[in-house]
Tab-separated table of C-alpha atoms and ligand atoms in Angstrom:
chain	number	residue	atom	x	y	z
A	1	MET	CA	105.189	-86.123	7.563
A	2	GLU	CA	105.804	-83.486	10.196
A	3	SER	CA	102.520	-81.048	10.924
A	4	ILE	CA	102.090	-77.595	9.874
A	5	LYS	CA	101.788	-74.420	11.907
A	6	SER	CA	98.515	-72.288	11.100
A	7	SER	CA	97.525	-69.425	12.699
A	8	THR	CA	95.066	-70.840	15.768
A	9	TYR	CA	95.411	-74.551	14.125
A	10	PHE	CA	97.362	-76.889	12.708
A	11	VAL	CA	97.472	-78.852	9.442
A	12	HIS	CA	98.565	-82.356	10.479
A	13	PHE	CA	98.987	-85.517	7.899
A	14	LYS	CA	97.408	-89.142	7.571
A	15	GLU	CA	98.465	-91.747	10.489
A	16	ASN	CA	99.469	-88.511	13.042
A	17	GLY	CA	96.453	-86.368	12.053
A	18	TYR	CA	93.931	-89.335	13.287
A	19	LYS	CA	96.178	-89.404	16.716
A	20	GLU	CA	95.973	-85.815	16.522
A	21	LEU	CA	92.035	-85.720	15.796
A	22	ASN	CA	90.920	-88.546	18.332
A	23	ASN	CA	92.750	-86.212	21.192
A	24	CYS	CA	91.559	-82.942	19.921
A	25	ILE	CA	87.866	-84.607	20.492
A	26	ALA	CA	88.897	-85.628	23.923
A	27	ASP	CA	90.554	-82.610	25.015
A	28	LYS	CA	87.024	-81.032	23.905
A	29	LYS	CA	84.804	-83.283	25.740
A	30	TYR	CA	82.358	-82.215	22.768
A	31	SER	CA	78.804	-82.677	23.663
A	32	SER	CA	78.561	-84.395	20.087
A	33	ILE	CA	79.962	-84.938	16.599
A	34	PHE	CA	78.495	-84.207	13.255
A	35	ILE	CA	80.172	-85.590	10.213
A	36	LEU	CA	79.105	-83.588	7.184
A	37	VAL	CA	79.681	-85.259	3.704
A	38	ASP	CA	77.520	-85.876	0.784
A	39	GLU	CA	77.296	-88.938	-1.670
A	40	ASN	CA	80.704	-89.719	-2.787
A	41	SER	CA	82.708	-88.654	0.104
A	42	MET	CA	79.910	-90.998	1.986
A	43	GLU	CA	80.348	-93.956	-0.241
A	44	HIS	CA	84.104	-93.598	-0.597
A	45	CYS	CA	85.965	-91.632	2.296
A	46	TYR	CA	83.661	-92.585	5.048
A	47	PRO	CA	84.716	-96.185	5.751
A	48	LYS	CA	88.022	-94.895	5.684
A	49	PHE	CA	87.711	-92.571	7.711
A	50	MET	CA	85.415	-94.363	10.789
A	51	PRO	CA	87.478	-96.638	11.995
A	52	GLN	CA	90.080	-94.348	12.756
A	53	LEU	CA	87.900	-92.299	15.112
A	54	HIS	CA	87.700	-94.059	18.925
A	55	THR	CA	85.462	-91.726	21.143
A	56	ASP	CA	82.352	-92.757	22.630
A	57	ILE	CA	80.960	-89.597	22.260
A	58	ARG	CA	77.893	-89.132	19.989
A	59	ILE	CA	78.487	-89.022	16.323
A	60	GLU	CA	75.603	-88.357	13.598
A	61	VAL	CA	75.838	-87.915	9.819
A	62	ILE	CA	74.199	-85.387	7.729
A	63	GLU	CA	74.995	-86.211	3.803
A	64	ILE	CA	74.347	-83.456	1.277
A	65	GLU	CA	74.039	-83.256	-2.402
A	66	SER	CA	76.979	-82.962	-4.305
A	67	GLY	CA	78.154	-80.364	-6.574
A	68	GLU	CA	78.763	-76.456	-7.002
A	69	GLU	CA	75.341	-76.513	-7.475
A	70	HIS	CA	74.253	-77.109	-3.647
A	71	LYS	CA	77.006	-74.879	-2.695
A	72	ASN	CA	74.061	-72.573	-1.606
A	73	LEU	CA	71.700	-71.005	1.069
A	74	GLU	CA	68.823	-73.525	0.805
A	75	THR	CA	71.243	-76.196	1.606
A	76	CYS	CA	72.757	-74.641	4.750
A	77	SER	CA	69.522	-73.871	6.125
A	78	GLY	CA	68.607	-78.054	5.645
A	79	ILE	CA	72.333	-78.309	7.608
A	80	TRP	CA	70.842	-76.062	10.189
A	81	HIS	CA	67.536	-77.892	10.573
A	82	ALA	CA	69.317	-80.847	11.310
A	83	LEU	CA	72.059	-80.163	13.996
A	84	THR	CA	68.594	-78.314	15.414
A	85	GLU	CA	66.473	-81.916	15.021
A	86	LEU	CA	69.575	-83.708	16.145
A	87	GLU	CA	69.749	-81.353	18.873
A	88	ALA	CA	73.191	-80.146	18.007
A	89	ASP	CA	74.256	-77.711	21.728
A	90	ARG	CA	76.949	-75.203	21.021
A	91	ASN	CA	79.667	-77.678	22.392
A	92	SER	CA	78.586	-80.254	18.954
A	93	LEU	CA	81.755	-81.185	16.925
A	94	LEU	CA	81.056	-80.597	12.805
A	95	ILE	CA	84.004	-82.260	11.025
A	96	THR	CA	83.773	-81.865	7.312
A	97	LEU	CA	84.795	-84.818	5.103
A	98	GLY	CA	84.623	-83.733	1.823
A	99	GLY	CA	85.749	-81.304	-1.412
A	100	GLY	CA	85.672	-77.797	-1.490
A	101	VAL	CA	82.369	-77.490	-1.684
A	102	ILE	CA	81.641	-79.376	2.117
A	103	THR	CA	84.934	-77.895	3.592
A	104	ASP	CA	83.865	-73.822	2.184
A	105	MET	CA	80.250	-74.796	3.436
A	106	GLY	CA	80.669	-76.644	6.098
A	107	GLY	CA	82.997	-74.268	7.485
A	108	PHE	CA	80.641	-71.449	6.984
A	109	VAL	CA	76.952	-73.647	8.950
A	110	ALA	CA	79.176	-74.541	11.839
A	111	SER	CA	80.337	-70.991	12.030
A	112	THR	CA	77.261	-69.555	11.889
A	113	TYR	CA	74.665	-71.962	13.636
A	114	LYS	CA	74.233	-70.866	17.769
A	115	ARG	CA	77.146	-68.280	16.803
A	116	GLY	CA	79.484	-70.663	15.766
A	117	ILE	CA	80.249	-74.177	17.290
A	118	ASN	CA	84.127	-75.862	16.588
A	119	PHE	CA	84.704	-77.114	12.835
A	120	ILE	CA	87.765	-80.318	11.669
A	121	ASN	CA	88.560	-79.794	8.272
A	122	ILE	CA	89.019	-83.210	6.307
A	123	PRO	CA	89.219	-82.288	2.506
A	124	THR	CA	89.093	-85.836	0.433
A	125	THR	CA	89.943	-84.064	-3.186
A	126	LEU	CA	92.876	-82.138	-4.463
A	127	LEU	CA	91.685	-79.263	-4.272
A	128	SER	CA	90.137	-78.861	-0.840
A	129	MET	CA	93.497	-80.722	0.531
A	130	VAL	CA	95.796	-77.748	-0.964
A	131	ASP	CA	93.754	-74.734	-1.292
A	132	ALA	CA	90.043	-75.195	0.137
A	133	SER	CA	90.499	-76.345	3.516
A	134	VAL	CA	93.007	-74.114	4.600
A	135	GLY	CA	93.213	-70.150	5.419
A	136	GLY	CA	89.696	-69.979	7.210
A	137	LYS	CA	88.031	-68.881	4.350
A	138	THR	CA	84.417	-70.512	4.238
A	139	GLY	CA	81.247	-69.459	2.142
A	140	ILE	CA	78.902	-70.396	0.141
A	141	ASP	CA	78.111	-68.577	-3.984
A	142	LEU	CA	74.856	-66.707	-4.392
A	143	GLY	CA	73.255	-68.137	-7.748
A	144	THR	CA	76.137	-68.929	-10.003
A	145	LEU	CA	78.409	-66.189	-7.758
A	146	LYS	CA	81.453	-67.901	-6.339
A	147	ASN	CA	81.654	-67.423	-2.996
A	148	GLN	CA	79.958	-64.035	-2.119
A	149	ILE	CA	78.770	-65.022	1.452
A	150	GLY	CA	81.473	-65.755	4.080
A	151	LEU	CA	83.189	-65.181	7.175
A	152	PHE	CA	86.926	-66.021	7.716
A	153	SER	CA	86.863	-68.900	10.681
A	154	ASN	CA	89.407	-71.026	11.489
A	155	PRO	CA	88.657	-74.732	12.027
A	156	GLN	CA	90.400	-76.184	14.950
A	157	MET	CA	92.721	-78.521	13.340
A	158	VAL	CA	92.878	-79.866	9.048
A	159	LEU	CA	93.477	-83.741	8.446
A	160	VAL	CA	95.143	-84.286	5.296
A	161	ASP	CA	94.931	-88.073	4.761
A	162	ASP	CA	96.275	-88.394	0.645
A	163	ASP	CA	94.830	-91.873	0.361
A	164	TYR	CA	91.265	-90.336	0.119
A	165	LEU	CA	92.968	-89.043	-3.181
A	166	MET	CA	92.697	-93.112	-4.534
A	167	THR	CA	88.962	-91.988	-5.131
A	168	LEU	CA	88.846	-89.784	-7.006
A	169	ASN	CA	88.774	-89.803	-10.779
A	170	GLU	CA	91.463	-88.381	-13.765
A	171	ARG	CA	89.330	-85.070	-14.055
A	172	GLU	CA	89.153	-84.547	-10.409
A	173	ILE	CA	93.422	-84.535	-9.712
A	174	ARG	CA	93.960	-82.482	-12.753
A	175	SER	CA	91.500	-79.623	-11.532
A	176	GLY	CA	93.225	-79.837	-8.019
A	177	MET	CA	96.331	-79.497	-10.318
A	178	ALA	CA	95.314	-75.866	-11.358
A	179	GLU	CA	96.029	-74.577	-7.823
A	180	ILE	CA	99.470	-75.855	-7.511
A	181	ILE	CA	100.231	-74.604	-10.972
A	182	LYS	CA	98.979	-71.063	-9.070
A	183	TYR	CA	101.249	-71.990	-6.271
A	184	GLY	CA	104.139	-72.187	-8.369
A	185	LEU	CA	103.899	-69.319	-10.995
A	186	THR	CA	103.150	-67.069	-8.342
A	187	ARG	CA	106.030	-68.633	-5.605
A	188	ASP	CA	108.177	-71.512	-6.522
A	189	PHE	CA	109.024	-72.567	-9.517
A	190	LYS	CA	109.624	-75.637	-8.721
A	191	LEU	CA	106.704	-76.808	-8.497
A	192	ILE	CA	105.890	-76.533	-12.138
A	193	ASP	CA	108.341	-79.015	-13.097
A	194	GLN	CA	107.342	-81.304	-10.629
A	195	ILE	CA	103.899	-81.234	-12.267
A	196	LYS	CA	105.720	-81.783	-15.898
A	197	TYR	CA	107.267	-84.769	-14.812
A	198	PHE	CA	104.626	-85.636	-12.951
A	199	ASN	CA	103.850	-89.506	-11.212
A	200	ASN	CA	102.115	-90.484	-7.992
A	201	LEU	CA	105.137	-90.908	-5.593
A	202	LYS	CA	105.277	-86.933	-5.717
A	203	ILE	CA	102.161	-86.211	-4.863
A	204	LYS	CA	102.327	-86.493	-1.184
A	205	SER	CA	105.952	-83.406	-1.581
A	206	LEU	CA	102.909	-81.400	-4.004
A	207	ILE	CA	100.245	-81.575	-1.132
A	208	LYS	CA	102.715	-80.368	1.304
A	209	ARG	CA	104.618	-77.968	-0.495
A	210	SER	CA	101.296	-76.311	-1.241
A	211	ILE	CA	100.405	-76.234	2.137
A	212	GLN	CA	102.890	-74.280	3.200
A	213	ILE	CA	102.850	-71.751	0.401
A	214	LYS	CA	99.059	-71.077	1.174
A	215	ASN	CA	100.110	-70.734	4.836
A	216	GLU	CA	103.077	-68.524	4.941
A	217	VAL	CA	100.371	-66.350	2.221
A	218	VAL	CA	97.491	-66.829	5.041
A	219	LEU	CA	100.088	-65.521	7.769
A	220	GLU	CA	100.988	-62.691	6.372
A	221	ASP	CA	98.010	-61.494	5.065
A	222	PRO	CA	95.063	-63.365	6.402
A	223	LYS	CA	92.596	-61.151	5.635
A	224	GLU	CA	93.387	-60.741	2.190
A	225	LYS	CA	94.253	-56.984	2.593
A	226	GLY	CA	97.153	-57.507	0.515
A	227	LEU	CA	99.697	-60.601	-0.842
A	228	ARG	CA	96.398	-62.566	-0.121
A	229	LYS	CA	95.252	-61.795	-3.338
A	230	ILE	CA	98.142	-63.556	-5.287
A	231	LEU	CA	96.171	-66.803	-4.380
A	232	ASN	CA	93.408	-65.433	-7.011
A	233	PHE	CA	95.408	-65.579	-9.667
A	234	GLY	CA	93.912	-66.594	-12.513
A	235	HIS	CA	90.228	-66.270	-10.334
A	236	THR	CA	89.371	-63.637	-11.826
A	237	ILE	CA	88.475	-64.218	-15.142
A	238	GLY	CA	88.540	-68.291	-14.233
A	239	HIS	CA	85.744	-67.425	-11.867
A	240	ALA	CA	83.602	-65.982	-13.984
A	241	ILE	CA	84.024	-68.620	-17.409
A	242	GLU	CA	83.373	-71.175	-14.082
A	243	SER	CA	80.049	-68.944	-13.308
A	244	TYR	CA	79.256	-67.993	-16.842
A	245	PHE	CA	79.107	-72.205	-17.602
A	246	LEU	CA	77.285	-73.106	-14.945
A	247	ASP	CA	74.358	-70.495	-15.420
A	248	SER	CA	74.822	-71.936	-19.209
A	249	ASN	CA	71.796	-74.416	-20.389
A	250	GLU	CA	73.808	-75.153	-23.515
A	251	LYS	CA	76.912	-75.878	-21.757
A	252	GLU	CA	78.108	-78.364	-19.408
A	253	SER	CA	79.783	-77.386	-16.424
A	254	LEU	CA	83.512	-76.915	-15.716
A	255	LYS	CA	85.413	-77.828	-12.569
A	256	HIS	CA	86.665	-74.858	-10.608
A	257	GLY	CA	90.300	-75.934	-11.605
A	258	GLU	CA	89.433	-76.652	-15.392
A	259	ALA	CA	87.998	-72.740	-15.224
A	260	ILE	CA	91.336	-71.331	-13.354
A	261	ALA	CA	93.376	-73.195	-15.727
A	262	ILE	CA	91.809	-71.302	-18.401
A	263	GLY	CA	92.060	-67.987	-16.293
A	264	MET	CA	95.762	-68.410	-15.492
A	265	VAL	CA	95.971	-68.341	-19.490
A	266	CYS	CA	93.998	-65.585	-20.171
A	267	GLU	CA	95.473	-63.677	-16.547
A	268	SER	CA	99.226	-64.570	-18.255
A	269	TYR	CA	98.325	-63.002	-21.203
A	270	ILE	CA	97.506	-59.712	-20.259
A	271	SER	CA	100.494	-59.899	-17.534
A	272	SER	CA	102.720	-60.218	-20.892
A	273	GLN	CA	100.212	-56.766	-22.302
A	274	LEU	CA	100.963	-54.846	-18.948
A	275	LEU	CA	103.675	-56.085	-17.112
A	276	SER	CA	106.764	-57.487	-18.493
A	277	LEU	CA	105.824	-61.259	-18.471
A	278	THR	CA	107.686	-62.799	-21.807
A	279	PRO	CA	105.690	-63.841	-24.021
A	280	GLU	CA	108.032	-67.353	-23.859
A	281	LYS	CA	107.065	-67.426	-20.644
A	282	THR	CA	103.264	-67.211	-21.631
A	283	GLN	CA	103.447	-69.722	-24.013
A	284	GLU	CA	104.635	-71.457	-21.055
A	285	VAL	CA	102.132	-71.192	-19.722
A	286	LYS	CA	99.750	-72.142	-22.452
A	287	GLU	CA	101.398	-74.937	-23.091
A	288	LEU	CA	101.329	-76.825	-19.315
A	289	ILE	CA	97.565	-75.782	-19.402
A	290	ASN	CA	96.891	-77.669	-22.374
A	291	PHE	CA	99.109	-80.485	-21.680
A	292	LEU	CA	96.977	-81.073	-18.468
A	293	PHE	CA	93.948	-79.909	-19.659
A	294	ASP	CA	90.920	-80.278	-21.611
A	295	LYS	CA	90.803	-77.790	-24.556
A	296	VAL	CA	87.332	-75.984	-23.343
A	297	ILE	CA	85.742	-74.039	-26.525
A	298	ILE	CA	85.040	-70.169	-25.413
A	299	SER	CA	83.341	-68.465	-28.480
A	300	LYS	CA	83.014	-64.635	-29.222
A	301	GLU	CA	79.426	-64.778	-28.380
A	302	ASP	CA	79.809	-66.385	-25.013
A	303	TYR	CA	82.670	-62.867	-24.405
A	304	ALA	CA	80.086	-59.975	-23.805
A	305	SER	CA	78.143	-62.694	-20.863
A	306	ILE	CA	81.532	-63.508	-19.271
A	307	LEU	CA	82.645	-60.059	-18.265
A	308	SER	CA	79.773	-59.423	-17.204
A	309	TYR	CA	79.792	-61.493	-14.084
A	310	LEU	CA	83.008	-60.094	-13.520
A	311	LYS	CA	81.530	-56.918	-12.342
A	312	HIS	CA	81.125	-59.256	-8.654
A	313	ASP	CA	84.613	-60.596	-8.538
A	314	LYS	CA	84.990	-59.616	-4.946
A	315	LYS	CA	88.295	-57.963	-5.458
A	316	ASN	CA	86.957	-55.213	-6.684
A	317	ILE	CA	86.616	-51.404	-5.328
A	318	ALA	CA	84.608	-48.734	-6.513
A	319	GLY	CA	83.559	-50.397	-9.109
A	320	LYS	CA	87.139	-51.562	-10.674
A	321	ILE	CA	88.006	-54.656	-11.104
A	322	ASN	CA	91.735	-55.488	-9.978
A	323	PHE	CA	93.624	-58.468	-11.287
A	324	VAL	CA	96.642	-59.621	-9.726
A	325	LEU	CA	99.229	-59.732	-12.483
A	326	LEU	CA	102.651	-61.473	-13.694
A	327	ASN	CA	105.820	-59.610	-13.692
A	328	ASP	CA	107.333	-62.291	-13.930
A	329	PHE	CA	107.355	-65.760	-12.697
A	330	GLU	CA	107.394	-65.496	-8.318
A	331	ASP	CA	107.147	-61.906	-9.263
A	332	PHE	CA	103.362	-60.342	-8.852
A	333	GLN	CA	101.043	-56.896	-9.196
A	334	LEU	CA	98.313	-56.788	-7.108
A	335	ASP	CA	95.432	-54.314	-7.946
A	336	CYS	CA	96.048	-54.019	-11.710
A	337	SER	CA	93.393	-52.743	-14.199
A	338	VAL	CA	92.931	-54.257	-17.686
A	339	THR	CA	90.517	-53.378	-20.276
A	340	LYS	CA	87.754	-54.995	-21.428
A	341	GLU	CA	89.628	-55.049	-25.029
A	342	LEU	CA	92.529	-56.639	-23.407
A	343	MET	CA	90.607	-59.398	-21.553
A	344	ILE	CA	88.992	-60.871	-24.756
A	345	GLU	CA	91.978	-60.575	-26.435
A	346	SER	CA	92.977	-62.773	-23.822
A	347	PHE	CA	90.105	-65.226	-24.472
A	348	GLU	CA	91.121	-65.433	-28.304
A	349	TYR	CA	94.829	-65.974	-27.184
A	350	TYR	CA	93.244	-68.669	-24.882
A	351	SER	CA	91.026	-70.011	-28.035
A	352	ALA	CA	93.755	-69.401	-30.391
B	1	LIG	N1	91.280	-69.998	-2.846
B	1	LIG	C1	92.621	-68.394	-2.271
B	1	LIG	C2	92.538	-68.324	-1.059
B	1	LIG	O1	91.834	-69.117	-0.290
B	1	LIG	O2	92.743	-67.359	-0.470
């Protein structure tokens, strides 16, 4: 599969990707290579990855615990200490081998260690392949507030090998599908048809098209001043729901994509009330999400708490919560104001 060129780096696929990785390592003459994994990518992906790496350079593995609840400063501190104890210098390379938490946090740790060392993303979940590993966003959570601390910093390259997806359970795959639906609704509706009639053979083309879309958007607006905000469709409400469920003692945490899927139903409903998205198309979004994802119970008692998380959304300016909404499929409007009453109506629409 042909590589995709971003601003300062390429996204390479599979066999060609490993060749490019080995070339990159040889060209840059790194002093050491550090591979960041969690227990899942260590068990399922590392054994497949290592035989593809051909180098005499010293390699060390740093393993952290999996899960969004570990995407925080404490874990970063552990990784920085490990790098220090293992004598990582400025010419070291960090390879992130894992899902969105590993690629986001690994990129952040690398970009701040000794004012920045190189990193390469090797995403192993669908979500990190189609979204997190591409586009230069790195960061961690602050408490349960998602990605509040971080910086834009590009990897040296991204290597996408869909064989890693075979190690994932269905829930994890569906979580990644939510981001592909986002690209479909905002940029290329043909993706939605492919998802509706999904089979495993389509996964490669879904991944490639999603990365192309993300890359086009990021090339036009790398620092999210305008267009890139469309990649937040479904995320304003979705992130608030995700944080609320993460914080709650009674509720089981949601996967990122599961929360974003709910957010897309709610934000489609809001679009139909404030803009020109038709009720039929809104219903189409809801039916697709209900078909792919288990229904999540959100009750009236949850509403106020979920809304309280919205004040921390990164798109807010001067206290105003800014939504990305749809005039139609593939036609969006940025920076829309939404009342709390309408947000609550959208929760009721999702739940009905
Ligand atoms: N995940 C949204 C973005 O990269 O902008």
